[in-house]
Amino acid sequence: MVETDTTAVRVAGLTKRFGSGEASVLALRGVDLEVRTGELLMLVGPSGCGKTTLISVLAGIMDKTDGALSVLGVDPSAMSVNDRTRWRGEHIGFVFQAFNLMPALTAAENVSIPLLIRNVPQTEALQRARAMLERVELADRADALPEQLSGGQQQRVAIARALVHEPQLVVCDEPTSSLDHETGRHVMEILHGMTRASRRTLIVVTHDARIFGFADRIARMDDGRVVAVEAGAANAVPASPTSAGQELERGRDPHLQVVPTT
Amino acid sequence: MLQIALKMLTGDRLKYFGLIAGIAFAALLIAQQASILVGFIRQTGGFIRDTAQADLWLMDPQVRFSQDPVPMRDTVAQLARGVDGVQWAVPLFQGYTRGKLPDGTRITLILVGLDDATLMGGPPQMVQGELRDLRNDRAVLIDAVSSPKKLLMKQGGGRALTVGDRFTVNENEVQIAGSYEGRRSFFWEPVVYTTYSRALTLVPPERNQLSFVLLKLVPGADIARVRAAIERRTGLKTLTNEEFIERTGDYIASETGIIVNFGMAIALGFLIGTLVAGQTFYNFTLDNLRHYGALKAMGVTDGRLGGMVLLQALVVAVLGYCIGVGLAAATGKLMESSGLAFSMPWQIPAITAMAILGVSAIAALLSLRRVVLLEPAVVFKS
């Protein structure tokens, strides 16, 4: 594999071991993967196959055990804890399954957090947060507390928070699993549209086959390895969510086309 | 980020007020118990303050506190008078004795005999009558403040003795010629003033009966030199008012167990406060651990998170401290008329502040440990 300026993430032989001795668990068993800049890559696979561990290592919130790792041109595992934390604050955006919004803060205040972390003055941070909320169609809910928002609205706030500081890489952990079909699809449309427009790289861990249609590629994981990388529907013939759901019920992912890993 | 820390703190009102209440409770207990202790210790010096016209007290070196005189020879006062720099030296009798009120109620009282000629050492503030009324036949003075309780005729209708009443001291009849405004005293027994010579007729005879000699120095005299000269000449001990108050307070504090009792209450306040505040704050942090994890994942360093936690602890500490010490002061003020021994010198709020900061620091550090050790990957768990 040759790393180019169009490569956002490149891992080779990546391993991650939890614990030590006989009780240790090898969660990643030599992952090889490349994610292109501006690409939307979905990580799929059964529970416990290492998806969340992989994005944790890629996002620099967990150390690798072994292997080659390059994220946005650096190896976050080689940095000190504080440097890595600052690097995350600068370059990575997060969207969590459980939203993780601060219950005591308004939507706008929640969105402003990544800017405050980067020492942007509060007034400016709130202005930019409100602008971002407008882009996720929540301008009128900027002063609402999370408990006053629906699940879909909360996830849109989380998306605005993940993007407000213009990170180059956004990692999403099951962003639609807490949402109903329509809401999940709407959330993905917003997320996809906003990242695609600014050529941000997006890695989405999901079990939700209904959103596979947004993926450029889909990496299938099993037992700590990427076992296949397949072209997603965004690179193929668009499919309707309904037909996708029917295909899934029949036992196969309708949007997947197997392509060789790079 | 600090503003976010404050919003996190105040977001859950119940926990927020619980935290403040825990700290306030600790501050209240510490400040109140310490103030009562100081109040008690200060009250032990009440008699000395009431007798404060003198510069020095001359006494037997074995005297441990103000109500513990060791009798001295009567000639000691004359010896002291002859020392250069002494303006006057007068004898003072003080001793416990028995009395009987007109209705038959028996009491123990502290009898104080003042120098017949000068009446030096008498109470500074008269309420009824005058000090010189002591020169009347069988005259005594009683404390107007404490007599309603301490000179109460329990057998005869509940009336307290007043000016004009008669009662007996060791079967000798005396008449109340006046009353003075006595300070609150640690010692329960009523203090009854009379003249020195009359006091000696009221108590059982002993070979030596002089309790103390009150000494006044000439203005500008070198007090250290005069004290040394008096002590050399008499073989006795001289103490200033403050030294005597301190000696009395130290004795009461060390020999009565009062320090241990109040110390335990104060320690209990500290312990309960630490546990309540620590547990509540720890729970508060645990409840927010996921949010700290999210902040950590989003790029907030451990140092910054530590600052947030410490700020939260500081805010709770300051508010809890102000409420607790304020309540303690208000309680003391409200109960002033009830005779509660309560004194809050500046050292008590200062020490309480340090204790509360300690409580909060312990609570914050326990919580901080969890935050620092927190693996940010926790945010990926649903």
CSV table of C-alpha atoms in Angstrom, one decimal, chain B residues 35-353:
chain,number,residue,atom,x,y,z
B,35,SER,CA,-17.4,28.4,69.4
B,36,ILE,CA,-19.1,26.8,72.4
B,37,LEU,CA,-15.8,25.3,73.5
B,38,VAL,CA,-14.1,28.7,73.3
B,39,GLY,CA,-17.1,30.3,75.0
B,40,PHE,CA,-16.8,27.9,77.9
B,41,ILE,CA,-13.1,28.4,78.2
B,42,ARG,CA,-13.5,32.2,78.1
B,43,GLN,CA,-16.2,32.0,80.8
B,44,THR,CA,-13.7,30.4,83.1
B,45,GLY,CA,-12.0,33.8,83.3
B,46,GLY,CA,-15.2,35.6,84.3
B,47,PHE,CA,-14.3,36.1,87.9
B,48,ILE,CA,-10.9,37.4,87.0
B,49,ARG,CA,-12.4,39.9,84.5
B,50,ASP,CA,-14.9,41.0,87.1
B,51,THR,CA,-11.9,41.8,89.4
B,52,ALA,CA,-9.8,43.4,86.8
B,53,GLN,CA,-8.8,46.8,88.4
B,54,ALA,CA,-5.5,45.2,89.4
B,55,ASP,CA,-2.4,44.8,87.2
B,56,LEU,CA,-1.2,41.7,89.0
B,57,TRP,CA,-2.4,38.8,91.1
B,58,LEU,CA,-0.1,37.5,93.8
B,59,MET,CA,-0.8,33.9,94.8
B,60,ASP,CA,0.6,30.7,95.9
B,61,PRO,CA,2.5,29.0,93.1
B,62,GLN,CA,0.3,25.9,93.5
B,63,VAL,CA,-2.9,27.8,92.5
B,64,ARG,CA,-4.2,26.0,89.4
B,65,PHE,CA,-7.2,28.2,88.5
B,66,SER,CA,-9.2,31.1,89.8
B,67,GLN,CA,-11.5,29.2,92.1
B,68,ASP,CA,-8.6,27.2,93.6
B,69,PRO,CA,-6.8,29.6,96.0
B,70,VAL,CA,-4.2,28.2,98.3
B,71,PRO,CA,-4.4,30.3,101.6
B,72,MET,CA,-1.4,32.6,102.3
B,73,ARG,CA,-0.3,34.5,105.3
B,74,ASP,CA,-2.0,37.9,105.8
B,75,THR,CA,1.4,39.6,106.0
B,76,VAL,CA,2.1,38.9,102.3
B,77,ALA,CA,0.1,41.9,101.2
B,78,GLN,CA,2.3,44.2,103.4
B,79,LEU,CA,5.4,42.6,101.9
B,80,ALA,CA,4.2,43.3,98.5
B,81,ARG,CA,3.3,46.8,99.3
B,82,GLY,CA,6.9,47.5,100.2
B,83,VAL,CA,8.2,46.7,96.8
B,84,ASP,CA,9.3,49.6,94.7
B,85,GLY,CA,6.9,50.2,91.8
B,86,VAL,CA,3.8,48.9,93.6
B,87,GLN,CA,1.1,51.6,93.9
B,88,TRP,CA,-1.3,49.5,96.1
B,89,ALA,CA,-1.7,45.9,97.3
B,90,VAL,CA,-4.9,44.7,98.8
B,91,PRO,CA,-6.0,41.4,100.2
B,92,LEU,CA,-8.7,39.4,98.5
B,93,PHE,CA,-10.6,36.5,100.1
B,94,GLN,CA,-12.2,33.9,97.8
B,95,GLY,CA,-13.6,30.5,98.8
B,96,TYR,CA,-16.5,28.1,98.5
B,97,THR,CA,-18.9,28.1,101.4
B,98,ARG,CA,-22.4,27.1,102.2
B,99,GLY,CA,-25.5,29.2,102.4
B,100,LYS,CA,-29.2,28.8,103.1
B,101,LEU,CA,-31.9,30.9,101.6
B,102,PRO,CA,-34.9,32.1,103.7
B,103,ASP,CA,-37.1,29.3,102.5
B,104,GLY,CA,-34.6,26.7,103.5
B,105,THR,CA,-33.0,26.1,100.1
B,106,ARG,CA,-29.4,25.2,100.6
B,107,ILE,CA,-26.8,26.5,98.2
B,108,THR,CA,-23.0,26.5,97.7
B,109,LEU,CA,-21.6,29.9,96.9
B,110,ILE,CA,-18.3,31.5,96.1
B,111,LEU,CA,-17.7,34.2,98.8
B,112,VAL,CA,-15.4,37.0,97.8
B,113,GLY,CA,-14.1,39.4,100.4
B,114,LEU,CA,-12.8,42.8,99.3
B,115,ASP,CA,-10.3,45.0,101.1
B,116,ASP,CA,-12.4,46.9,103.7
B,117,ALA,CA,-10.6,50.2,103.2
B,118,THR,CA,-10.5,50.4,99.4
B,119,LEU,CA,-13.0,47.8,98.2
B,120,MET,CA,-10.6,47.2,95.4
B,121,GLY,CA,-11.4,44.1,93.2
B,122,GLY,CA,-15.1,44.7,93.4
B,123,PRO,CA,-17.3,44.1,90.4
B,124,PRO,CA,-17.0,46.8,87.7
B,125,GLN,CA,-20.7,47.4,87.0
B,126,MET,CA,-23.3,47.8,89.7
B,127,VAL,CA,-27.0,47.3,88.9
B,128,GLN,CA,-28.6,48.2,92.2
B,129,GLY,CA,-26.9,50.0,95.1
B,130,GLU,CA,-23.3,51.0,95.3
B,131,LEU,CA,-20.1,49.2,96.1
B,132,ARG,CA,-19.6,51.2,99.3
B,133,ASP,CA,-22.9,49.8,100.5
B,134,LEU,CA,-20.8,46.8,101.5
B,135,ARG,CA,-19.8,48.8,104.5
B,136,ASN,CA,-23.3,48.5,105.8
B,137,ASP,CA,-23.9,46.0,108.5
B,138,ARG,CA,-24.0,42.4,107.3
B,139,ALA,CA,-24.0,43.6,103.7
B,140,VAL,CA,-23.3,41.5,100.7
B,141,LEU,CA,-23.7,42.0,96.9
B,142,ILE,CA,-25.2,39.5,94.5
B,143,ASP,CA,-25.0,39.0,90.8
B,144,ALA,CA,-28.1,40.5,89.2
B,145,VAL,CA,-27.7,38.4,86.0
B,146,SER,CA,-27.4,35.0,87.5
B,147,SER,CA,-29.3,35.3,90.8
B,148,PRO,CA,-32.7,34.6,89.3
B,149,LYS,CA,-31.4,31.1,88.6
B,150,LYS,CA,-28.7,30.6,91.2
B,151,LEU,CA,-30.4,32.3,94.2
B,152,LEU,CA,-33.8,30.9,93.6
B,153,MET,CA,-35.9,29.9,96.6
B,154,LYS,CA,-37.0,26.5,95.3
B,155,GLN,CA,-38.8,25.6,98.5
B,156,GLY,CA,-40.7,28.8,98.8
B,157,GLY,CA,-42.7,29.8,95.7
B,158,GLY,CA,-39.9,30.0,93.2
B,159,ARG,CA,-38.9,33.6,94.0
B,160,ALA,CA,-35.3,34.6,93.6
B,161,LEU,CA,-33.5,36.7,96.2
B,162,THR,CA,-33.4,40.5,95.5
B,163,VAL,CA,-31.9,43.5,97.2
B,164,GLY,CA,-33.0,43.8,100.8
B,165,ASP,CA,-33.5,40.0,101.3
B,166,ARG,CA,-31.6,38.2,104.0
B,167,PHE,CA,-30.0,34.8,103.9
B,168,THR,CA,-27.4,32.9,105.9
B,169,VAL,CA,-23.8,32.0,105.1
B,170,ASN,CA,-22.6,29.3,107.4
B,171,GLU,CA,-25.4,30.1,109.8
B,172,ASN,CA,-24.5,33.8,109.8
B,173,GLU,CA,-27.1,36.2,108.6
B,174,VAL,CA,-26.3,38.6,105.7
B,175,GLN,CA,-28.3,41.1,103.9
B,176,ILE,CA,-28.3,41.9,100.2
B,177,ALA,CA,-27.2,45.5,99.9
B,178,GLY,CA,-26.9,45.7,96.2
B,179,SER,CA,-26.5,43.8,92.9
B,180,TYR,CA,-23.8,43.9,90.2
B,181,GLU,CA,-23.7,42.8,86.6
B,182,GLY,CA,-21.6,39.7,86.6
B,183,ARG,CA,-20.2,38.1,83.6
B,184,ARG,CA,-21.3,34.6,82.6
B,185,SER,CA,-19.2,32.1,84.4
B,186,PHE,CA,-18.1,28.6,83.7
B,187,PHE,CA,-18.6,27.9,87.4
B,188,TRP,CA,-22.1,27.4,88.4
B,189,GLU,CA,-22.0,28.7,92.0
B,190,PRO,CA,-23.2,32.2,92.6
B,191,VAL,CA,-20.5,34.8,93.5
B,192,VAL,CA,-21.3,36.9,96.6
B,193,TYR,CA,-19.2,39.9,97.4
B,194,THR,CA,-18.6,41.2,100.9
B,195,THR,CA,-15.8,42.9,102.8
B,196,TYR,CA,-12.6,41.0,103.6
B,197,SER,CA,-13.0,41.2,107.3
B,198,ARG,CA,-16.7,40.1,107.1
B,199,ALA,CA,-15.8,37.2,104.8
B,200,LEU,CA,-13.4,35.9,107.5
B,201,THR,CA,-16.2,36.0,110.1
B,202,LEU,CA,-18.5,34.1,107.7
B,203,VAL,CA,-16.3,31.2,106.9
B,204,PRO,CA,-14.8,28.6,109.3
B,205,PRO,CA,-11.5,29.9,110.8
B,206,GLU,CA,-8.2,28.7,109.4
B,207,ARG,CA,-4.6,29.6,110.2
B,208,ASN,CA,-4.1,31.3,106.9
B,209,GLN,CA,-7.1,32.8,105.0
B,210,LEU,CA,-5.7,35.2,102.5
B,211,SER,CA,-6.6,34.0,99.0
B,212,PHE,CA,-5.0,36.5,96.7
B,213,VAL,CA,-3.3,39.9,96.8
B,214,LEU,CA,-4.4,42.3,94.1
B,215,LEU,CA,-1.5,44.6,93.0
B,216,LYS,CA,-1.6,47.9,91.1
B,217,LEU,CA,1.7,49.2,89.8
B,218,VAL,CA,2.7,52.9,89.6
B,219,PRO,CA,2.3,54.2,86.1
B,220,GLY,CA,5.4,53.6,84.0
B,221,ALA,CA,6.8,51.0,86.4
B,222,ASP,CA,8.8,48.2,84.8
B,223,ILE,CA,6.4,45.3,85.3
B,224,ALA,CA,8.9,42.6,84.8
B,225,ARG,CA,11.3,44.1,87.4
B,226,VAL,CA,8.5,44.7,89.8
B,227,ARG,CA,7.2,41.1,89.4
B,228,ALA,CA,10.6,39.7,90.0
B,229,ALA,CA,11.1,41.8,93.1
B,230,ILE,CA,7.7,40.8,94.5
B,231,GLU,CA,8.2,37.1,93.9
B,232,ARG,CA,11.7,37.3,95.4
B,233,ARG,CA,10.5,39.0,98.5
B,234,THR,CA,7.4,36.8,99.1
B,235,GLY,CA,8.4,33.5,97.5
B,236,LEU,CA,5.0,33.6,95.7
B,237,LYS,CA,3.8,33.8,92.1
B,238,THR,CA,2.5,36.9,90.3
B,239,LEU,CA,0.3,36.7,87.2
B,240,THR,CA,-1.3,39.3,85.1
B,241,ASN,CA,-5.0,39.2,84.5
B,242,GLU,CA,-4.5,37.6,81.1
B,243,GLU,CA,-2.0,35.1,82.4
B,244,PHE,CA,-4.4,34.1,85.2
B,245,ILE,CA,-7.3,33.8,82.7
B,246,GLU,CA,-5.1,31.6,80.5
B,247,ARG,CA,-3.9,29.5,83.4
B,248,THR,CA,-7.5,29.0,84.5
B,249,GLY,CA,-8.7,28.1,81.0
B,250,ASP,CA,-5.8,25.8,80.4
B,251,TYR,CA,-6.5,23.9,83.7
B,252,ILE,CA,-10.2,23.6,82.9
B,253,ALA,CA,-9.5,22.5,79.4
B,254,SER,CA,-6.9,19.9,80.4
B,255,GLU,CA,-8.4,18.5,83.6
B,256,THR,CA,-12.1,18.4,82.9
B,257,GLY,CA,-12.2,16.5,79.6
B,258,ILE,CA,-14.1,19.4,78.0
B,259,ILE,CA,-11.5,19.5,75.1
B,260,VAL,CA,-11.9,15.8,74.5
B,261,ASN,CA,-15.7,16.1,74.5
B,262,PHE,CA,-15.9,19.1,72.2
B,263,GLY,CA,-12.9,17.8,70.2
B,264,MET,CA,-14.9,14.7,69.5
B,265,ALA,CA,-17.9,16.7,68.4
B,266,ILE,CA,-15.7,18.8,66.1
B,267,ALA,CA,-14.0,15.7,64.8
B,268,LEU,CA,-17.4,14.1,64.3
B,269,GLY,CA,-18.5,17.2,62.3
B,270,PHE,CA,-15.4,16.9,60.2
B,271,LEU,CA,-15.9,13.2,59.7
B,272,ILE,CA,-19.6,13.4,58.9
B,273,GLY,CA,-19.1,16.4,56.7
B,274,THR,CA,-16.3,14.6,54.8
B,275,LEU,CA,-18.4,11.4,54.4
B,276,VAL,CA,-21.5,13.2,53.4
B,277,ALA,CA,-19.8,15.7,51.1
B,278,GLY,CA,-17.3,13.2,49.8
B,279,GLN,CA,-19.9,10.6,49.0
B,280,THR,CA,-22.3,13.1,47.4
B,281,PHE,CA,-19.5,14.7,45.4
B,282,TYR,CA,-18.1,11.3,44.4
B,283,ASN,CA,-21.6,10.2,43.3
B,284,PHE,CA,-22.0,13.4,41.4
B,285,THR,CA,-18.7,12.7,39.6
B,286,LEU,CA,-19.7,9.1,38.9
B,287,ASP,CA,-23.0,10.3,37.5
B,288,ASN,CA,-21.2,12.6,35.2
B,289,LEU,CA,-18.4,10.2,34.4
B,290,ARG,CA,-19.8,9.6,30.9
B,291,HIS,CA,-19.8,13.3,30.2
B,292,TYR,CA,-16.2,13.6,31.5
B,293,GLY,CA,-15.4,10.7,29.2
B,294,ALA,CA,-17.0,12.5,26.2
B,295,LEU,CA,-15.1,15.7,27.0
B,296,LYS,CA,-11.9,13.7,27.3
B,297,ALA,CA,-12.6,12.0,23.9
B,298,MET,CA,-13.3,15.5,22.4
B,299,GLY,CA,-9.9,16.8,23.5
B,300,VAL,CA,-10.1,18.0,27.1
B,301,THR,CA,-6.9,17.2,28.9
B,302,ASP,CA,-6.7,15.6,32.3
B,303,GLY,CA,-5.4,18.9,33.7
B,304,ARG,CA,-8.4,20.8,32.4
B,305,LEU,CA,-10.8,18.2,33.6
B,306,GLY,CA,-9.0,18.4,37.0
B,307,GLY,CA,-9.5,22.1,37.0
B,308,MET,CA,-13.2,21.6,36.3
B,309,VAL,CA,-13.7,19.2,39.2
B,310,LEU,CA,-11.7,21.3,41.6
B,311,LEU,CA,-13.7,24.4,40.6
B,312,GLN,CA,-16.9,22.5,41.3
B,313,ALA,CA,-15.6,21.4,44.7
B,314,LEU,CA,-14.4,24.9,45.5
B,315,VAL,CA,-17.8,26.4,44.7
B,316,VAL,CA,-19.6,23.9,46.8
B,317,ALA,CA,-17.0,24.4,49.6
B,318,VAL,CA,-17.4,28.2,49.6
B,319,LEU,CA,-21.2,28.2,49.5
B,320,GLY,CA,-21.4,25.4,52.1
B,321,TYR,CA,-18.9,27.2,54.3
B,322,CYS,CA,-20.7,30.5,54.2
B,323,ILE,CA,-24.0,28.9,55.0
B,324,GLY,CA,-22.6,26.7,57.8
B,325,VAL,CA,-20.6,29.4,59.5
B,326,GLY,CA,-23.4,31.9,59.0
B,327,LEU,CA,-25.8,29.5,60.7
B,328,ALA,CA,-23.4,28.8,63.5
B,329,ALA,CA,-23.0,32.6,64.1
B,330,ALA,CA,-26.8,33.1,63.9
B,331,THR,CA,-27.4,30.2,66.4
B,332,GLY,CA,-24.9,31.8,68.8
B,333,LYS,CA,-26.6,35.2,68.5
B,334,LEU,CA,-30.1,33.8,68.9
B,335,MET,CA,-29.1,31.8,72.0
B,336,GLU,CA,-27.1,34.6,73.6
B,337,SER,CA,-29.9,35.4,76.0
B,338,SER,CA,-30.2,31.8,77.0
B,339,GLY,CA,-26.8,31.8,78.6
B,340,LEU,CA,-25.2,29.6,75.9
B,341,ALA,CA,-21.4,29.8,76.2
B,342,PHE,CA,-20.6,30.9,72.7
B,343,SER,CA,-17.6,32.9,71.4
B,344,MET,CA,-16.5,33.0,67.8
B,345,PRO,CA,-13.1,34.7,67.5
B,346,TRP,CA,-11.7,35.1,63.9
B,347,GLN,CA,-9.6,32.0,64.3
B,348,ILE,CA,-12.7,29.7,64.3
B,349,PRO,CA,-14.0,30.8,60.9
B,350,ALA,CA,-10.4,30.6,59.7
B,351,ILE,CA,-9.9,27.1,61.0
B,352,THR,CA,-13.3,26.0,59.8
B,353,ALA,CA,-12.5,27.3,56.4
